[in-house]
GROMACS .gro file of C-alpha atoms in nm:
model
  255
    1MET     CA    1   6.881   4.641  -3.985
    2LEU     CA    2   6.639   4.899  -4.094
    3THR     CA    3   6.871   5.183  -3.952
    4CYS     CA    4   7.158   5.010  -4.120
    5THR     CA    5   7.021   5.003  -4.457
    6TRP     CA    6   6.892   5.377  -4.406
    7LEU     CA    7   7.238   5.501  -4.344
    8GLN     CA    8   7.393   5.284  -4.636
    9PHE     CA    9   7.153   5.489  -4.845
   10LYS     CA   10   7.221   5.813  -4.689
   11GLN     CA   11   7.585   5.847  -4.712
   12PRO     CA   12   7.553   5.795  -5.149
   13LEU     CA   13   7.271   6.037  -5.143
   14PHE     CA   14   7.428   6.317  -4.900
   15LEU     CA   15   7.756   6.255  -5.112
   16LEU     CA   16   7.554   6.337  -5.439
   17PHE     CA   17   7.392   6.628  -5.301
   18THR     CA   18   7.744   6.786  -5.191
   19LEU     CA   19   7.880   6.713  -5.542
   20LEU     CA   20   7.588   6.897  -5.675
   21LEU     CA   21   7.594   7.173  -5.450
   22ALA     CA   22   7.969   7.189  -5.528
   23ALA     CA   23   7.907   7.206  -5.885
   24LEU     CA   24   7.610   7.479  -5.843
   25LEU     CA   25   7.876   7.708  -5.673
   26LEU     CA   26   8.150   7.647  -5.916
   27TRP     CA   27   7.920   7.756  -6.195
   28LEU     CA   28   7.807   8.073  -6.029
   29PHE     CA   29   8.154   8.162  -5.910
   30HIS     CA   30   8.261   8.104  -6.293
   31LYS     CA   31   7.963   8.331  -6.430
   32LEU     CA   32   8.055   8.581  -6.129
   33ILE     CA   33   8.415   8.596  -6.283
   34LEU     CA   34   8.271   8.646  -6.609
   35ARG     CA   35   8.045   8.929  -6.577
   36LEU     CA   36   8.340   9.067  -6.360
   37ALA     CA   37   8.562   9.040  -6.679
   38GLU     CA   38   8.313   9.200  -6.915
   39ARG     CA   39   8.246   9.482  -6.663
   40ARG     CA   40   8.609   9.551  -6.638
   41PHE     CA   41   8.631   9.519  -7.031
   42GLU     CA   42   8.338   9.782  -7.024
   43ALA     CA   43   8.536  10.034  -6.843
   44ARG     CA   44   8.832  10.004  -7.026
   45MET     CA   45   8.669  10.021  -7.373
   46ALA     CA   46   8.464  10.342  -7.262
   47LYS     CA   47   8.813  10.516  -7.151
   48ILE     CA   48   8.969  10.426  -7.494
   49LEU     CA   49   8.676  10.541  -7.655
   50GLU     CA   50   8.704  10.887  -7.502
   51GLN     CA   51   9.103  10.874  -7.564
   52HIS     CA   52   8.995  10.817  -7.916
   53SER     CA   53   8.750  11.072  -7.938
   54GLN     CA   54   8.973  11.325  -7.815
   55GLU     CA   55   9.249  11.202  -8.032
   56LEU     CA   56   9.016  11.216  -8.346
   57ASP     CA   57   8.912  11.607  -8.253
   58ALA     CA   58   9.291  11.684  -8.193
   59SER     CA   59   9.369  11.551  -8.557
   60TYR     CA   60   9.086  11.707  -8.702
   61ARG     CA   61   9.198  12.046  -8.572
   62GLN     CA   62   9.542  12.008  -8.710
   63ILE     CA   63   9.387  11.905  -9.065
   64ARG     CA   64   9.184  12.208  -9.058
   65SER     CA   65   9.444  12.462  -8.962
   66TRP     CA   66   9.677  12.309  -9.203
   67LYS     CA   67   9.427  12.316  -9.484
   68HIS     CA   68   9.362  12.691  -9.355
   69ASP     CA   69   9.720  12.779  -9.431
   70LEU     CA   70   9.740  12.565  -9.753
   71LYS     CA   71   9.683  12.886  -9.976
   72ASN     CA   72   9.982  13.059  -9.819
   73HIS     CA   73  10.219  12.769  -9.831
   74PHE     CA   74  10.127  12.752 -10.217
   75GLN     CA   75  10.190  13.124 -10.234
   76ILE     CA   76  10.550  13.103 -10.054
   77LEU     CA   77  10.660  12.783 -10.300
   78ARG     CA   78  10.548  12.984 -10.606
   79ALA     CA   79  10.766  13.298 -10.499
   80TYR     CA   80  11.066  13.059 -10.439
   81ALA     CA   81  10.999  12.911 -10.748
   82GLU     CA   82  10.989  13.249 -10.989
   83LEU     CA   83  11.285  13.356 -10.788
   84GLY     CA   84  11.497  13.043 -10.876
   85GLN     CA   85  11.564  13.014 -10.512
   86ILE     CA   86  11.549  12.608 -10.536
   87ASP     CA   87  11.757  12.502 -10.192
   88LYS     CA   88  11.475  12.760 -10.021
   89LEU     CA   89  11.200  12.601 -10.193
   90GLN     CA   90  11.336  12.256 -10.105
   91GLY     CA   91  11.389  12.338  -9.747
   92TYR     CA   92  11.029  12.475  -9.711
   93LEU     CA   93  10.894  12.139  -9.887
   94ASP     CA   94  11.076  11.938  -9.615
   95ASP     CA   95  10.977  12.141  -9.339
   96LEU     CA   96  10.596  12.095  -9.466
   97SER     CA   97  10.671  11.734  -9.527
   98GLU     CA   98  10.772  11.690  -9.138
   99ASP     CA   99  10.504  11.915  -9.033
  100LEU     CA  100  10.213  11.722  -9.242
  101GLU     CA  101  10.386  11.373  -9.079
  102THR     CA  102  10.267  11.548  -8.726
  103ILE     CA  103   9.906  11.469  -8.838
  104ASP     CA  104   9.837  11.143  -8.760
  105ALA     CA  105   9.443  11.055  -8.766
  106GLY     CA  106   9.574  10.668  -8.700
  107LEU     CA  107   9.386  10.362  -8.859
  108ARG     CA  108   9.003  10.439  -8.995
  109SER     CA  109   8.786  10.126  -9.087
  110GLN     CA  110   8.487  10.359  -9.036
  111HIS     CA  111   8.374  10.167  -8.728
  112LEU     CA  112   8.437  10.371  -8.431
  113LEU     CA  113   8.464  10.127  -8.191
  114ILE     CA  114   8.720   9.901  -8.372
  115ASP     CA  115   8.928  10.209  -8.452
  116ALA     CA  116   8.940  10.309  -8.111
  117LEU     CA  117   9.034   9.947  -8.017
  118LEU     CA  118   9.265   9.892  -8.293
  119ASN     CA  119   9.432  10.207  -8.249
  120ALA     CA  120   9.508  10.202  -7.869
  121LYS     CA  121   9.673   9.848  -7.896
  122ILE     CA  122   9.862   9.940  -8.186
  123GLN     CA  123  10.002  10.243  -8.047
  124PHE     CA  124  10.090   9.996  -7.696
  125ALA     CA  125  10.272   9.766  -7.944
  126ARG     CA  126  10.473   9.996  -8.100
  127GLU     CA  127  10.617  10.117  -7.785
  128LYS     CA  128  10.731   9.767  -7.695
  129ASP     CA  129  10.919   9.813  -8.032
  130ILE     CA  130  10.685   9.605  -8.242
  131GLN     CA  131  10.623   9.634  -8.594
  132VAL     CA  132  10.245   9.651  -8.721
  133SER     CA  133  10.098   9.617  -9.065
  134ALA     CA  134   9.718   9.662  -9.018
  135GLU     CA  135   9.431   9.709  -9.284
  136ALA     CA  136   9.075   9.777  -9.210
  137VAL     CA  137   8.786   9.839  -9.419
  138LEU     CA  138   8.438   9.809  -9.212
  139PRO     CA  139   8.103   9.951  -9.237
  140LYS     CA  140   8.032  10.193  -8.937
  141SER     CA  141   7.816   9.935  -8.747
  142LEU     CA  142   7.822   9.561  -8.746
  143PRO     CA  143   7.538   9.369  -8.618
  144PHE     CA  144   7.716   9.223  -8.309
  145PRO     CA  145   7.736   9.392  -7.957
  146ASP     CA  146   8.022   9.614  -7.904
  147LEU     CA  147   8.095   9.368  -7.622
  148VAL     CA  148   8.131   9.067  -7.850
  149LEU     CA  149   8.357   9.283  -8.078
  150CYS     CA  150   8.567   9.389  -7.775
  151VAL     CA  151   8.620   9.022  -7.628
  152ILE     CA  152   8.748   8.914  -7.966
  153ILE     CA  153   8.949   9.209  -8.120
  154GLY     CA  154   9.068   9.293  -7.758
  155ASN     CA  155   9.195   8.941  -7.672
  156LEU     CA  156   9.327   8.857  -8.021
  157LEU     CA  157   9.562   9.171  -8.020
  158ASP     CA  158   9.643   9.104  -7.632
  159ASN     CA  159   9.788   8.788  -7.724
  160ALA     CA  160   9.979   8.888  -8.023
  161ILE     CA  161  10.145   9.144  -7.830
  162GLU     CA  162  10.242   8.951  -7.542
  163SER     CA  163  10.411   8.680  -7.783
  164ALA     CA  164  10.560   8.943  -8.003
  165ALA     CA  165  10.719   9.129  -7.725
  166GLU     CA  166  10.875   8.813  -7.573
  167LEU     CA  167  11.129   8.790  -7.897
  168GLU     CA  168  11.467   8.924  -7.815
  169LYS     CA  169  11.526   9.123  -8.104
  170PRO     CA  170  11.308   9.430  -8.166
  171GLU     CA  171  11.357   9.350  -8.552
  172ASP     CA  172  11.205   8.987  -8.522
  173ARG     CA  173  10.879   9.124  -8.370
  174PHE     CA  174  10.574   9.180  -8.579
  175ILE     CA  175  10.193   9.185  -8.591
  176ARG     CA  176   9.973   9.158  -8.895
  177ILE     CA  177   9.651   9.257  -8.847
  178TYR     CA  178   9.348   9.222  -9.149
  179PHE     CA  179   8.996   9.305  -9.094
  180HIS     CA  180   8.713   9.336  -9.327
  181GLU     CA  181   8.362   9.268  -9.442
  182MET     CA  182   8.333   8.956  -9.673
  183LYS     CA  183   7.976   8.867  -9.816
  184GLN     CA  184   7.774   8.948  -9.468
  185GLN     CA  185   8.035   8.823  -9.305
  186VAL     CA  186   8.315   9.000  -9.059
  187TYR     CA  187   8.654   8.862  -9.096
  188PHE     CA  188   8.910   8.887  -8.857
  189TYR     CA  189   9.313   8.816  -8.912
  190VAL     CA  190   9.587   8.852  -8.658
  191ALA     CA  191   9.945   8.699  -8.732
  192ASN     CA  192  10.212   8.767  -8.492
  193SER     CA  193  10.576   8.614  -8.426
  194TYR     CA  194  10.659   8.423  -8.117
  195GLN     CA  195  10.897   8.232  -7.973
  196GLY     CA  196  10.894   7.861  -7.842
  197LYS     CA  197  10.623   7.684  -7.862
  198ARG     CA  198  10.249   7.656  -7.878
  199ALA     CA  199  10.131   7.409  -7.643
  200ARG     CA  200   9.802   7.247  -7.784
  201VAL     CA  201   9.551   6.947  -7.721
  202GLY     CA  202   9.425   6.821  -8.039
  203ASN     CA  203   9.345   7.117  -8.238
  204ILE     CA  204   9.274   7.333  -7.922
  205TYR     CA  205   9.566   7.581  -7.813
  206ARG     CA  206   9.667   7.618  -7.502
  207SER     CA  207   9.842   7.928  -7.312
  208HIS     CA  208  10.230   7.913  -7.309
  209LYS     CA  209  10.272   7.986  -7.012
  210GLY     CA  210  10.186   7.812  -6.644
  211ASP     CA  211   9.948   8.075  -6.538
  212PRO     CA  212   9.604   7.890  -6.597
  213ASN     CA  213   9.465   8.267  -6.644
  214HIS     CA  214   9.640   8.302  -6.946
  215GLY     CA  215   9.445   8.079  -7.137
  216PHE     CA  216   9.093   8.257  -7.028
  217GLY     CA  217   9.119   8.521  -7.343
  218LEU     CA  218   9.123   8.201  -7.580
  219LEU     CA  219   8.828   8.042  -7.418
  220ARG     CA  220   8.612   8.390  -7.440
  221ILE     CA  221   8.698   8.435  -7.784
  222ASP     CA  222   8.611   8.070  -7.849
  223ARG     CA  223   8.265   8.108  -7.709
  224MET     CA  224   8.193   8.430  -7.887
  225VAL     CA  225   8.262   8.273  -8.221
  226LYS     CA  226   8.094   7.939  -8.121
  227ARG     CA  227   7.763   8.190  -8.007
  228TYR     CA  228   7.735   8.325  -8.303
  229GLY     CA  229   7.785   8.037  -8.539
  230GLY     CA  230   8.138   8.156  -8.658
  231TYR     CA  231   8.428   8.010  -8.795
  232LEU     CA  232   8.791   8.007  -8.593
  233LYS     CA  233   9.132   7.869  -8.708
  234ARG     CA  234   9.462   7.900  -8.534
  235ALA     CA  235   9.787   7.759  -8.674
  236ASP     CA  236  10.147   7.798  -8.573
  237GLU     CA  237  10.453   7.752  -8.820
  238ASP     CA  238  10.816   7.863  -8.854
  239GLY     CA  239  10.757   8.145  -8.554
  240VAL     CA  240  10.439   8.275  -8.670
  241PHE     CA  241  10.124   8.244  -8.484
  242ALA     CA  242   9.799   8.304  -8.684
  243THR     CA  243   9.426   8.347  -8.614
  244GLU     CA  244   9.158   8.365  -8.850
  245ILE     CA  245   8.774   8.408  -8.772
  246LEU     CA  246   8.464   8.448  -8.995
  247LEU     CA  247   8.159   8.600  -8.783
  248PRO     CA  248   7.825   8.551  -9.002
  249TYR     CA  249   7.558   8.799  -8.971
  250PRO     CA  250   7.259   8.710  -8.774
  251GLU     CA  251   6.961   8.597  -8.983
  252ASN     CA  252   6.756   8.894  -8.892
  253ASN     CA  253   7.059   9.156  -9.009
  254ARG     CA  254   7.109   9.026  -9.334
  255LYS     CA  255   7.089   9.297  -9.597
   0.00000   0.00000   0.00000
């Protein structure tokens, strides 16, 4: 009788221990996946920053070169004007305008990391025939770790590009970006065109694809915003999906 009672007690205890062990292993696996994702993200950002720095250097060299030749350009334009050679004057102005358009310093918000990420994503979107309008005005530094900014901005833009690129007609593809500092907060707004429907449960949006990995970016954004006591809103209407995020500055970093 005693043996039977012990066995009856032992079986649920063993089952409970197994469940706890499985939960612990699942948690450890989840943390490992997050860490690996962060390392991959950091490596990508380091590469983007290096490329962005090279592009900045090339742009500044172009600008310095153009500035150096500016006096000579004015002399030629003045000569054409004095001689009444209007056709040559117009042609020279057209050439200058075309040459000036090749000097593209990209979007400038003052924040080097965000500039690098934005310009890389905007270039990628335009390669997919997506129209991009962007405005970013930010201070040179923000009181958030670079990883937090990269996770939020990178996933926002990756999702927007993926959704907009699915539209069949290039003229229907667009992304709007608006980043600003607002009263000790940083505001991120990204809107994009899309086709189909956005799946959601209550107020929580899910990936529009069957692959479970596609919802991972949204969850990472949610965690980062929650960690810093921020505000997040997603909305979809008439083929436009928009995300708004407000991140308040941490108390010890307030001006």
